[in-house]
Structures are given as structure tokens and as C-alpha cells.
Amino acid sequence: MPEAAVTIEDLTFRYGSHTALRSISLHIPAGCCFGLLGPNGSGKTTLMRLLATLLSPTSGRLQVCGYDPVQAPDAVRRCLGVVFQQPALDGDLTVEENLRLHGAFYGLRGPALTRRIDELLERFGLQKRRRELLRRLSGGQQRRVDLMRGLLHRPQLLLLDEPTTGLDPLARHTFWQTLRQLRQTDHLTLIVATHLLEEAELCDQVALLDEGRLVATGAPDLLARELGEEVLWLETSEPETIAAFIQTHFGLEARVIGASVRVAASDAHALLPRLYEALGSRLRSATVRRPTLEDVFLIHTGHHLHPAAHATLSS
Ligand SMILES: Nc1ncnc2c1ncn2[C@@H]1O[C@H](COP(=O)(O)OP(=O)(O)OP(=O)(O)O)[C@@H](O)[C@H]1O
């Protein structure tokens, strides 16, 4: 097994009586871009806060960069950078002032800090903005400054919790390009919490979380391919009846998941006309597609990653 940046064994965390994480075990290899994908409230931020030493496990074990965050929080903090949902920056300070302030938190000062700031500003193409108030920068540029802040002390591991929240698609794309470059040039391990499928699919490996449980983990394309080359989904107002009909008349496995029926068929395209012939108007829609992480999530949990969006689409 490759060297681990993070090892999590049987980790449980409770806020009072509410269990936010249940028996999670994960191995995150060094140098990997690892995505934590899950809907709101699935426990992503809680896991990030545990890794960042901001919370202590209720039970179970954690190792970050080879250290136990409870026993050696300072060593863990030195090895990691954090970029959380709310930028940790002050809009009324200049870009450089923000970076100097945060550099000081890490014990950086004098010419070494100046050199590091120069280097990062150049790398992120923000040299000309260094004396500008942060609030005058675009949302995407402010996120890049926040990323620079997280990188000032040259961490081995960067935790990013929904780092593209509030960014438009172009700024999000640019931010992800930056992350990928960073990983190559700095050999960083990245752990990115997201509720966006398209961001999780950019990661080398993902963990799917739902209601504090680890639902599945692995490389996104491998997880999806385990479901076969294609998946067939039927939308209908009578999923139970339709699933039973398909099992009886076509001899195929048909599973009700939420308000949909998933049919396991090796040649779904050829099956479609036959299904329409047999079921006609009882089907609201039938979709054949290459499986995605959304399908993986749906099959493991019985519900969509973003139920509200699906309710709106299908109503
Ligand atoms: N300080 C807290 N006290 C009590 N319960 C909390 C606290 N913080 C989070 N929770 C609960 O723990 C669960 C996990 O929350 P968490 O913020 O880790 O989820 P998340 O996946 O990061 O969600 P989001 O995408 O909305 O940030 C939720 O049910 C949440 O309501």
C-alpha cells in the first residue's frame, strides 16, 4: 500500500447526542487528490475539522502526516494547510497584508516571508494586485489569495472544504486547474470536500459520505464502471409495480430506488423499445447512460445526491 497522508480507523464523532460520523475507515495515499463527496449534512466538514485538529474524535483513530492530531496537534498543524468555505481573509487589508498576517501565524517573518509571498504572487499571477484591498479582487482571485495563504508555510497536505463555493463555472474551472498544477509541482496531497459531482470526478480517489456513513470509496471511474457499461433508469408514478413487471416478464433485476427503477441490463439500448412496447404510457421517461458517481451514490443509499434538484426536475 502506498505511503499514507491520512489514515482513519473506525472513526466516530458525535455533537452531543447527534452522530455526525459513524465508524469511518479510510486510507488516503500521499500525493493523491482525494475528494469527499456527499450532500449537505453528510459529515464532510466535521471530518475536515477532525483532520485539522479543530475537533477530537469521540472514538477511533486518526493519523495525519504520520501524527495523531490529539497527541501531536502542533506537528499536524505544521504539515497541513486549510482552505475552508469562508475565506480566512480580511477584505479591508491588502493582498500582501493578509499574507503577511497569516505568515506570522506560522512563524514566518522577514526576508523569508517576503520571498515566499513574492513567489506565490508570481505563481498565481497576482503580483500587480499585491497592494490592492482584498475586497476589490474578484471572487476567483480572492479564493486564489486564500489558497496562497494556505500554502505559505509549504504544507504537505492541503484540506479544502467546498473551496469553490460562490464561484462561477469559469472561476471554478480556473481554481481546479491551479489545484492540479499545485499537486504536480509541489507533490501535495489534496483533500477536497465537495457536494459537486463534477468536482469529485476530477479527483484521483473519492469517498462518498451520506448521513455520516462511508458509502463507497475508490477511483471515480472504477466505482462507476463497477455498475457496468451503461445503466437504465425508468421514471414512473408506479415504481414498485413496474419493477415487479420487468422482473416477471423480462427476467431482469429491477430495483426501486427513490421514485425511480434501475434495471440491470447488459444491452440497455436494445431493451428500450421492448420496454416501451410493453409499458407505453406507464413510463414517464427512460434514460440509458454511462454510470456516474451519482449512480454509485444512488445505488448505495437509495436517494439522490441532491434530492431537491431531482424533485424539481421530475415534478
Ligand atoms: N456544531 C454542531 N453542533 C451540532 N451538530 C452539528 C454541528 N456541526 C454540524 N452538525 C451536524 O452534523 C452533521 C454533519 O455536518 P457537517 O457540517 O459535517 O456536514 P457537511 O457534509 O459538511 O455539510 P455541508 O455540505 O452543508 O457543509 C449535520 O447533521 C449537522 O447538522
PDB file of C-alpha atoms in Angstrom, residues 64-283:
ATOM      1  CA  VAL A  64      -2.305  12.905   9.681  1.00  0.00           C
ATOM      2  CA  CYS A  65       1.167  13.083   8.071  1.00  0.00           C
ATOM      3  CA  GLY A  66       2.176  10.323  10.487  1.00  0.00           C
ATOM      4  CA  TYR A  67       0.979  12.162  13.625  1.00  0.00           C
ATOM      5  CA  ASP A  68      -2.019  11.706  15.871  1.00  0.00           C
ATOM      6  CA  PRO A  69      -3.915  15.045  15.868  1.00  0.00           C
ATOM      7  CA  VAL A  70      -4.920  14.556  19.520  1.00  0.00           C
ATOM      8  CA  GLN A  71      -1.413  13.703  20.773  1.00  0.00           C
ATOM      9  CA  ALA A  72       0.568  15.986  18.478  1.00  0.00           C
ATOM     10  CA  PRO A  73      -1.706  18.818  17.233  1.00  0.00           C
ATOM     11  CA  ASP A  74       1.193  21.227  16.609  1.00  0.00           C
ATOM     12  CA  ALA A  75       3.020  18.754  14.367  1.00  0.00           C
ATOM     13  CA  VAL A  76      -0.187  18.149  12.425  1.00  0.00           C
ATOM     14  CA  ARG A  77      -0.849  21.889  12.044  1.00  0.00           C
ATOM     15  CA  ARG A  78       2.657  22.418  10.695  1.00  0.00           C
ATOM     16  CA  CYS A  79       2.166  19.790   7.998  1.00  0.00           C
ATOM     17  CA  LEU A  80      -1.209  20.966   6.768  1.00  0.00           C
ATOM     18  CA  GLY A  81      -2.769  23.980   5.104  1.00  0.00           C
ATOM     19  CA  VAL A  82      -6.502  24.674   5.211  1.00  0.00           C
ATOM     20  CA  VAL A  83      -8.812  26.460   2.822  1.00  0.00           C
ATOM     21  CA  PHE A  84     -12.288  26.391   4.278  1.00  0.00           C
ATOM     22  CA  GLN A  85     -15.682  27.518   2.968  1.00  0.00           C
ATOM     23  CA  GLN A  86     -15.448  31.004   4.405  1.00  0.00           C
ATOM     24  CA  PRO A  87     -12.195  32.659   3.299  1.00  0.00           C
ATOM     25  CA  ALA A  88      -9.982  33.387   6.304  1.00  0.00           C
ATOM     26  CA  LEU A  89      -9.032  36.775   4.905  1.00  0.00           C
ATOM     27  CA  ASP A  90      -9.771  40.398   5.728  1.00  0.00           C
ATOM     28  CA  GLY A  91     -11.311  42.376   2.861  1.00  0.00           C
ATOM     29  CA  ASP A  92     -10.086  45.671   4.317  1.00  0.00           C
ATOM     30  CA  LEU A  93      -6.426  44.633   4.210  1.00  0.00           C
ATOM     31  CA  THR A  94      -4.366  44.467   1.038  1.00  0.00           C
ATOM     32  CA  VAL A  95      -3.444  41.141  -0.523  1.00  0.00           C
ATOM     33  CA  GLU A  96       0.084  41.447   0.849  1.00  0.00           C
ATOM     34  CA  GLU A  97      -1.072  42.490   4.347  1.00  0.00           C
ATOM     35  CA  ASN A  98      -3.344  39.464   4.508  1.00  0.00           C
ATOM     36  CA  LEU A  99      -0.495  37.154   3.534  1.00  0.00           C
ATOM     37  CA  ARG A 100       1.931  38.787   5.998  1.00  0.00           C
ATOM     38  CA  LEU A 101      -0.562  38.435   8.821  1.00  0.00           C
ATOM     39  CA  HIS A 102      -1.104  34.739   8.151  1.00  0.00           C
ATOM     40  CA  GLY A 103       2.599  34.128   7.555  1.00  0.00           C
ATOM     41  CA  ALA A 104       3.216  35.478  11.069  1.00  0.00           C
ATOM     42  CA  PHE A 105       0.753  32.899  12.463  1.00  0.00           C
ATOM     43  CA  TYR A 106       3.069  30.228  11.080  1.00  0.00           C
ATOM     44  CA  GLY A 107       6.172  31.879  12.491  1.00  0.00           C
ATOM     45  CA  LEU A 108       7.295  33.214   9.102  1.00  0.00           C
ATOM     46  CA  ARG A 109       8.791  36.714   9.024  1.00  0.00           C
ATOM     47  CA  GLY A 110      11.418  38.982   7.473  1.00  0.00           C
ATOM     48  CA  PRO A 111      13.043  38.266   4.092  1.00  0.00           C
ATOM     49  CA  ALA A 112      11.971  34.589   4.106  1.00  0.00           C
ATOM     50  CA  LEU A 113       8.302  35.612   4.304  1.00  0.00           C
ATOM     51  CA  THR A 114       8.763  38.319   1.655  1.00  0.00           C
ATOM     52  CA  ARG A 115      10.396  35.805  -0.704  1.00  0.00           C
ATOM     53  CA  ARG A 116       7.625  33.302  -0.171  1.00  0.00           C
ATOM     54  CA  ILE A 117       4.932  35.925  -0.797  1.00  0.00           C
ATOM     55  CA  ASP A 118       6.729  37.101  -3.974  1.00  0.00           C
ATOM     56  CA  GLU A 119       6.985  33.533  -5.191  1.00  0.00           C
ATOM     57  CA  LEU A 120       3.299  32.782  -4.586  1.00  0.00           C
ATOM     58  CA  LEU A 121       2.082  36.076  -6.068  1.00  0.00           C
ATOM     59  CA  GLU A 122       4.062  35.360  -9.210  1.00  0.00           C
ATOM     60  CA  ARG A 123       2.861  31.805  -9.429  1.00  0.00           C
ATOM     61  CA  PHE A 124      -0.776  32.801  -9.037  1.00  0.00           C
ATOM     62  CA  GLY A 125      -0.442  35.775 -11.410  1.00  0.00           C
ATOM     63  CA  LEU A 126      -1.389  38.326  -8.771  1.00  0.00           C
ATOM     64  CA  GLN A 127       1.827  40.404  -8.498  1.00  0.00           C
ATOM     65  CA  LYS A 128       0.075  43.535  -9.775  1.00  0.00           C
ATOM     66  CA  ARG A 129      -2.656  43.247  -7.151  1.00  0.00           C
ATOM     67  CA  ARG A 130      -0.426  42.903  -4.080  1.00  0.00           C
ATOM     68  CA  ARG A 131      -1.133  46.408  -2.752  1.00  0.00           C
ATOM     69  CA  GLU A 132      -4.814  46.331  -3.560  1.00  0.00           C
ATOM     70  CA  LEU A 133      -7.517  45.872  -0.923  1.00  0.00           C
ATOM     71  CA  LEU A 134      -8.652  42.279  -0.988  1.00  0.00           C
ATOM     72  CA  ARG A 135     -12.313  43.215  -1.377  1.00  0.00           C
ATOM     73  CA  ARG A 136     -11.523  44.876  -4.731  1.00  0.00           C
ATOM     74  CA  LEU A 137     -10.496  41.485  -6.203  1.00  0.00           C
ATOM     75  CA  SER A 138     -12.945  39.174  -7.977  1.00  0.00           C
ATOM     76  CA  GLY A 139     -14.338  36.165  -6.111  1.00  0.00           C
ATOM     77  CA  GLY A 140     -11.997  33.805  -8.003  1.00  0.00           C
ATOM     78  CA  GLN A 141      -8.947  35.982  -7.253  1.00  0.00           C
ATOM     79  CA  GLN A 142      -9.875  36.148  -3.560  1.00  0.00           C
ATOM     80  CA  ARG A 143     -10.081  32.348  -3.462  1.00  0.00           C
ATOM     81  CA  ARG A 144      -6.611  32.190  -5.019  1.00  0.00           C
ATOM     82  CA  VAL A 145      -5.260  34.519  -2.307  1.00  0.00           C
ATOM     83  CA  ASP A 146      -6.889  32.245   0.277  1.00  0.00           C
ATOM     84  CA  LEU A 147      -5.158  29.300  -1.370  1.00  0.00           C
ATOM     85  CA  MET A 148      -1.844  31.183  -1.245  1.00  0.00           C
ATOM     86  CA  ARG A 149      -2.464  31.784   2.457  1.00  0.00           C
ATOM     87  CA  GLY A 150      -2.920  28.043   2.964  1.00  0.00           C
ATOM     88  CA  LEU A 151       0.340  27.346   1.110  1.00  0.00           C
ATOM     89  CA  LEU A 152       2.569  29.956   2.787  1.00  0.00           C
ATOM     90  CA  HIS A 153       4.245  27.515   5.176  1.00  0.00           C
ATOM     91  CA  ARG A 154       4.750  24.836   2.469  1.00  0.00           C
ATOM     92  CA  PRO A 155       2.359  22.221   3.848  1.00  0.00           C
ATOM     93  CA  GLN A 156       2.467  18.584   2.726  1.00  0.00           C
ATOM     94  CA  LEU A 157      -1.276  18.259   2.896  1.00  0.00           C
ATOM     95  CA  LEU A 158      -3.931  20.771   1.906  1.00  0.00           C
ATOM     96  CA  LEU A 159      -7.503  20.497   3.190  1.00  0.00           C
ATOM     97  CA  LEU A 160     -10.064  22.295   1.058  1.00  0.00           C
ATOM     98  CA  ASP A 161     -13.663  22.426   2.266  1.00  0.00           C
ATOM     99  CA  GLU A 162     -16.010  23.388  -0.585  1.00  0.00           C
ATOM    100  CA  PRO A 163     -13.338  25.799  -1.845  1.00  0.00           C
ATOM    101  CA  THR A 164     -15.267  26.900  -4.936  1.00  0.00           C
ATOM    102  CA  THR A 165     -18.470  27.899  -3.119  1.00  0.00           C
ATOM    103  CA  GLY A 166     -19.814  31.084  -4.660  1.00  0.00           C
ATOM    104  CA  LEU A 167     -17.593  30.947  -7.752  1.00  0.00           C
ATOM    105  CA  ASP A 168     -18.977  30.984 -11.278  1.00  0.00           C
ATOM    106  CA  PRO A 169     -18.175  27.979 -13.535  1.00  0.00           C
ATOM    107  CA  LEU A 170     -15.204  29.675 -15.214  1.00  0.00           C
ATOM    108  CA  ALA A 171     -13.610  30.724 -11.905  1.00  0.00           C
ATOM    109  CA  ARG A 172     -14.262  27.215 -10.581  1.00  0.00           C
ATOM    110  CA  HIS A 173     -12.541  25.691 -13.591  1.00  0.00           C
ATOM    111  CA  THR A 174      -9.519  28.009 -13.174  1.00  0.00           C
ATOM    112  CA  PHE A 175      -9.324  27.173  -9.464  1.00  0.00           C
ATOM    113  CA  TRP A 176      -9.272  23.448 -10.223  1.00  0.00           C
ATOM    114  CA  GLN A 177      -6.567  23.908 -12.866  1.00  0.00           C
ATOM    115  CA  THR A 178      -4.493  25.650 -10.195  1.00  0.00           C
ATOM    116  CA  LEU A 179      -5.065  22.767  -7.788  1.00  0.00           C
ATOM    117  CA  ARG A 180      -3.959  20.191 -10.336  1.00  0.00           C
ATOM    118  CA  GLN A 181      -0.801  22.157 -11.157  1.00  0.00           C
ATOM    119  CA  LEU A 182      -0.018  22.524  -7.474  1.00  0.00           C
ATOM    120  CA  ARG A 183      -0.268  18.832  -6.947  1.00  0.00           C
ATOM    121  CA  GLN A 184       2.233  18.171  -9.699  1.00  0.00           C
ATOM    122  CA  THR A 185       4.721  20.894  -8.833  1.00  0.00           C
ATOM    123  CA  ASP A 186       4.553  20.717  -5.027  1.00  0.00           C
ATOM    124  CA  HIS A 187       3.761  16.989  -4.590  1.00  0.00           C
ATOM    125  CA  LEU A 188       0.940  17.993  -2.286  1.00  0.00           C
ATOM    126  CA  THR A 189      -1.773  15.721  -1.018  1.00  0.00           C
ATOM    127  CA  LEU A 190      -5.127  17.412  -1.530  1.00  0.00           C
ATOM    128  CA  ILE A 191      -8.306  16.521   0.343  1.00  0.00           C
ATOM    129  CA  VAL A 192     -11.264  18.345  -1.133  1.00  0.00           C
ATOM    130  CA  ALA A 193     -14.775  18.267   0.326  1.00  0.00           C
ATOM    131  CA  THR A 194     -17.449  18.957  -2.251  1.00  0.00           C
ATOM    132  CA  HIS A 195     -21.090  18.319  -2.964  1.00  0.00           C
ATOM    133  CA  LEU A 196     -20.472  18.766  -6.701  1.00  0.00           C
ATOM    134  CA  LEU A 197     -20.258  15.627  -8.773  1.00  0.00           C
ATOM    135  CA  GLU A 198     -18.140  17.243 -11.459  1.00  0.00           C
ATOM    136  CA  GLU A 199     -15.529  18.275  -8.881  1.00  0.00           C
ATOM    137  CA  ALA A 200     -15.413  14.817  -7.295  1.00  0.00           C
ATOM    138  CA  GLU A 201     -14.877  13.301 -10.741  1.00  0.00           C
ATOM    139  CA  LEU A 202     -11.684  15.367 -11.096  1.00  0.00           C
ATOM    140  CA  CYS A 203     -10.161  13.629  -8.050  1.00  0.00           C
ATOM    141  CA  ASP A 204      -7.919  10.521  -8.171  1.00  0.00           C
ATOM    142  CA  GLN A 205      -9.974   8.894  -5.447  1.00  0.00           C
ATOM    143  CA  VAL A 206     -13.194   9.722  -3.678  1.00  0.00           C
ATOM    144  CA  ALA A 207     -15.094   8.769  -0.568  1.00  0.00           C
ATOM    145  CA  LEU A 208     -18.865   9.045  -0.779  1.00  0.00           C
ATOM    146  CA  LEU A 209     -20.448  10.079   2.514  1.00  0.00           C
ATOM    147  CA  ASP A 210     -24.096  10.015   3.485  1.00  0.00           C
ATOM    148  CA  GLU A 211     -25.504  10.806   6.926  1.00  0.00           C
ATOM    149  CA  GLY A 212     -22.085  10.296   8.472  1.00  0.00           C
ATOM    150  CA  ARG A 213     -21.508   6.914   6.827  1.00  0.00           C
ATOM    151  CA  LEU A 214     -18.878   5.966   4.298  1.00  0.00           C
ATOM    152  CA  VAL A 215     -20.935   4.708   1.385  1.00  0.00           C
ATOM    153  CA  ALA A 216     -18.179   3.827  -1.108  1.00  0.00           C
ATOM    154  CA  THR A 217     -14.570   4.701  -1.817  1.00  0.00           C
ATOM    155  CA  GLY A 218     -12.228   4.307  -4.779  1.00  0.00           C
ATOM    156  CA  ALA A 219     -11.258   5.881  -8.100  1.00  0.00           C
ATOM    157  CA  PRO A 220     -14.334   7.648  -9.568  1.00  0.00           C
ATOM    158  CA  ASP A 221     -14.204   5.864 -12.930  1.00  0.00           C
ATOM    159  CA  LEU A 222     -13.675   2.446 -11.314  1.00  0.00           C
ATOM    160  CA  LEU A 223     -16.559   2.968  -8.886  1.00  0.00           C
ATOM    161  CA  ALA A 224     -18.808   3.947 -11.775  1.00  0.00           C
ATOM    162  CA  ARG A 225     -17.608   1.101 -14.012  1.00  0.00           C
ATOM    163  CA  GLU A 226     -18.487  -1.439 -11.318  1.00  0.00           C
ATOM    164  CA  LEU A 227     -22.092  -0.691 -12.276  1.00  0.00           C
ATOM    165  CA  GLY A 228     -21.463  -1.892 -15.842  1.00  0.00           C
ATOM    166  CA  GLU A 229     -21.042  -0.091 -19.167  1.00  0.00           C
ATOM    167  CA  GLU A 230     -24.438   1.544 -19.004  1.00  0.00           C
ATOM    168  CA  VAL A 231     -27.332   1.955 -16.589  1.00  0.00           C
ATOM    169  CA  LEU A 232     -31.020   2.143 -17.399  1.00  0.00           C
ATOM    170  CA  TRP A 233     -33.259   4.318 -15.235  1.00  0.00           C
ATOM    171  CA  LEU A 234     -37.031   4.447 -15.534  1.00  0.00           C
ATOM    172  CA  GLU A 235     -39.173   7.233 -14.113  1.00  0.00           C
ATOM    173  CA  THR A 236     -42.720   6.238 -13.387  1.00  0.00           C
ATOM    174  CA  SER A 237     -45.526   7.020 -10.969  1.00  0.00           C
ATOM    175  CA  GLU A 238     -45.759   3.313 -10.018  1.00  0.00           C
ATOM    176  CA  PRO A 239     -42.158   2.167  -9.478  1.00  0.00           C
ATOM    177  CA  GLU A 240     -42.978  -0.940  -7.388  1.00  0.00           C
ATOM    178  CA  THR A 241     -45.444  -2.320  -9.959  1.00  0.00           C
ATOM    179  CA  ILE A 242     -43.165  -1.592 -12.915  1.00  0.00           C
ATOM    180  CA  ALA A 243     -40.145  -3.194 -11.195  1.00  0.00           C
ATOM    181  CA  ALA A 244     -42.180  -6.335 -10.466  1.00  0.00           C
ATOM    182  CA  PHE A 245     -43.466  -6.413 -14.064  1.00  0.00           C
ATOM    183  CA  ILE A 246     -39.939  -6.200 -15.505  1.00  0.00           C
ATOM    184  CA  GLN A 247     -38.682  -8.953 -13.236  1.00  0.00           C
ATOM    185  CA  THR A 248     -41.562 -11.266 -14.171  1.00  0.00           C
ATOM    186  CA  HIS A 249     -41.810 -10.552 -17.910  1.00  0.00           C
ATOM    187  CA  PHE A 250     -38.215  -9.790 -18.833  1.00  0.00           C
ATOM    188  CA  GLY A 251     -36.379 -11.831 -16.210  1.00  0.00           C
ATOM    189  CA  LEU A 252     -34.185  -8.824 -15.363  1.00  0.00           C
ATOM    190  CA  GLU A 253     -33.210  -7.431 -11.995  1.00  0.00           C
ATOM    191  CA  ALA A 254     -35.175  -4.210 -11.435  1.00  0.00           C
ATOM    192  CA  ARG A 255     -34.676  -2.224  -8.241  1.00  0.00           C
ATOM    193  CA  VAL A 256     -36.769   0.602  -6.890  1.00  0.00           C
ATOM    194  CA  ILE A 257     -34.536   3.443  -5.757  1.00  0.00           C
ATOM    195  CA  GLY A 258     -36.406   6.505  -4.534  1.00  0.00           C
ATOM    196  CA  ALA A 259     -39.046   7.224  -7.163  1.00  0.00           C
ATOM    197  CA  SER A 260     -37.037   5.527  -9.958  1.00  0.00           C
ATOM    198  CA  VAL A 261     -36.460   1.988 -11.153  1.00  0.00           C
ATOM    199  CA  ARG A 262     -32.975   0.865 -12.041  1.00  0.00           C
ATOM    200  CA  VAL A 263     -32.828  -2.030 -14.485  1.00  0.00           C
ATOM    201  CA  ALA A 264     -29.679  -4.145 -14.700  1.00  0.00           C
ATOM    202  CA  ALA A 265     -29.320  -4.961 -18.388  1.00  0.00           C
ATOM    203  CA  SER A 266     -26.180  -5.673 -20.384  1.00  0.00           C
ATOM    204  CA  ASP A 267     -27.688  -4.173 -23.551  1.00  0.00           C
ATOM    205  CA  ALA A 268     -29.988  -1.435 -22.309  1.00  0.00           C
ATOM    206  CA  HIS A 269     -30.320   0.239 -25.732  1.00  0.00           C
ATOM    207  CA  ALA A 270     -31.804  -2.892 -27.289  1.00  0.00           C
ATOM    208  CA  LEU A 271     -34.152  -3.296 -24.349  1.00  0.00           C
ATOM    209  CA  LEU A 272     -35.645   0.201 -24.550  1.00  0.00           C
ATOM    210  CA  PRO A 273     -38.067  -0.327 -27.490  1.00  0.00           C
ATOM    211  CA  ARG A 274     -39.319  -3.563 -25.915  1.00  0.00           C
ATOM    212  CA  LEU A 275     -39.953  -1.808 -22.618  1.00  0.00           C
ATOM    213  CA  TYR A 276     -41.867   0.990 -24.314  1.00  0.00           C
ATOM    214  CA  GLU A 277     -43.909  -1.546 -26.256  1.00  0.00           C
ATOM    215  CA  ALA A 278     -44.831  -3.383 -23.052  1.00  0.00           C
ATOM    216  CA  LEU A 279     -45.278  -0.419 -20.718  1.00  0.00           C
ATOM    217  CA  GLY A 280     -46.025   2.519 -23.001  1.00  0.00           C
ATOM    218  CA  SER A 281     -47.510   5.490 -21.182  1.00  0.00           C
ATOM    219  CA  ARG A 282     -46.845   3.982 -17.772  1.00  0.00           C
ATOM    220  CA  LEU A 283     -43.232   5.179 -18.229  1.00  0.00           C
TER     221      LEU A 283
END
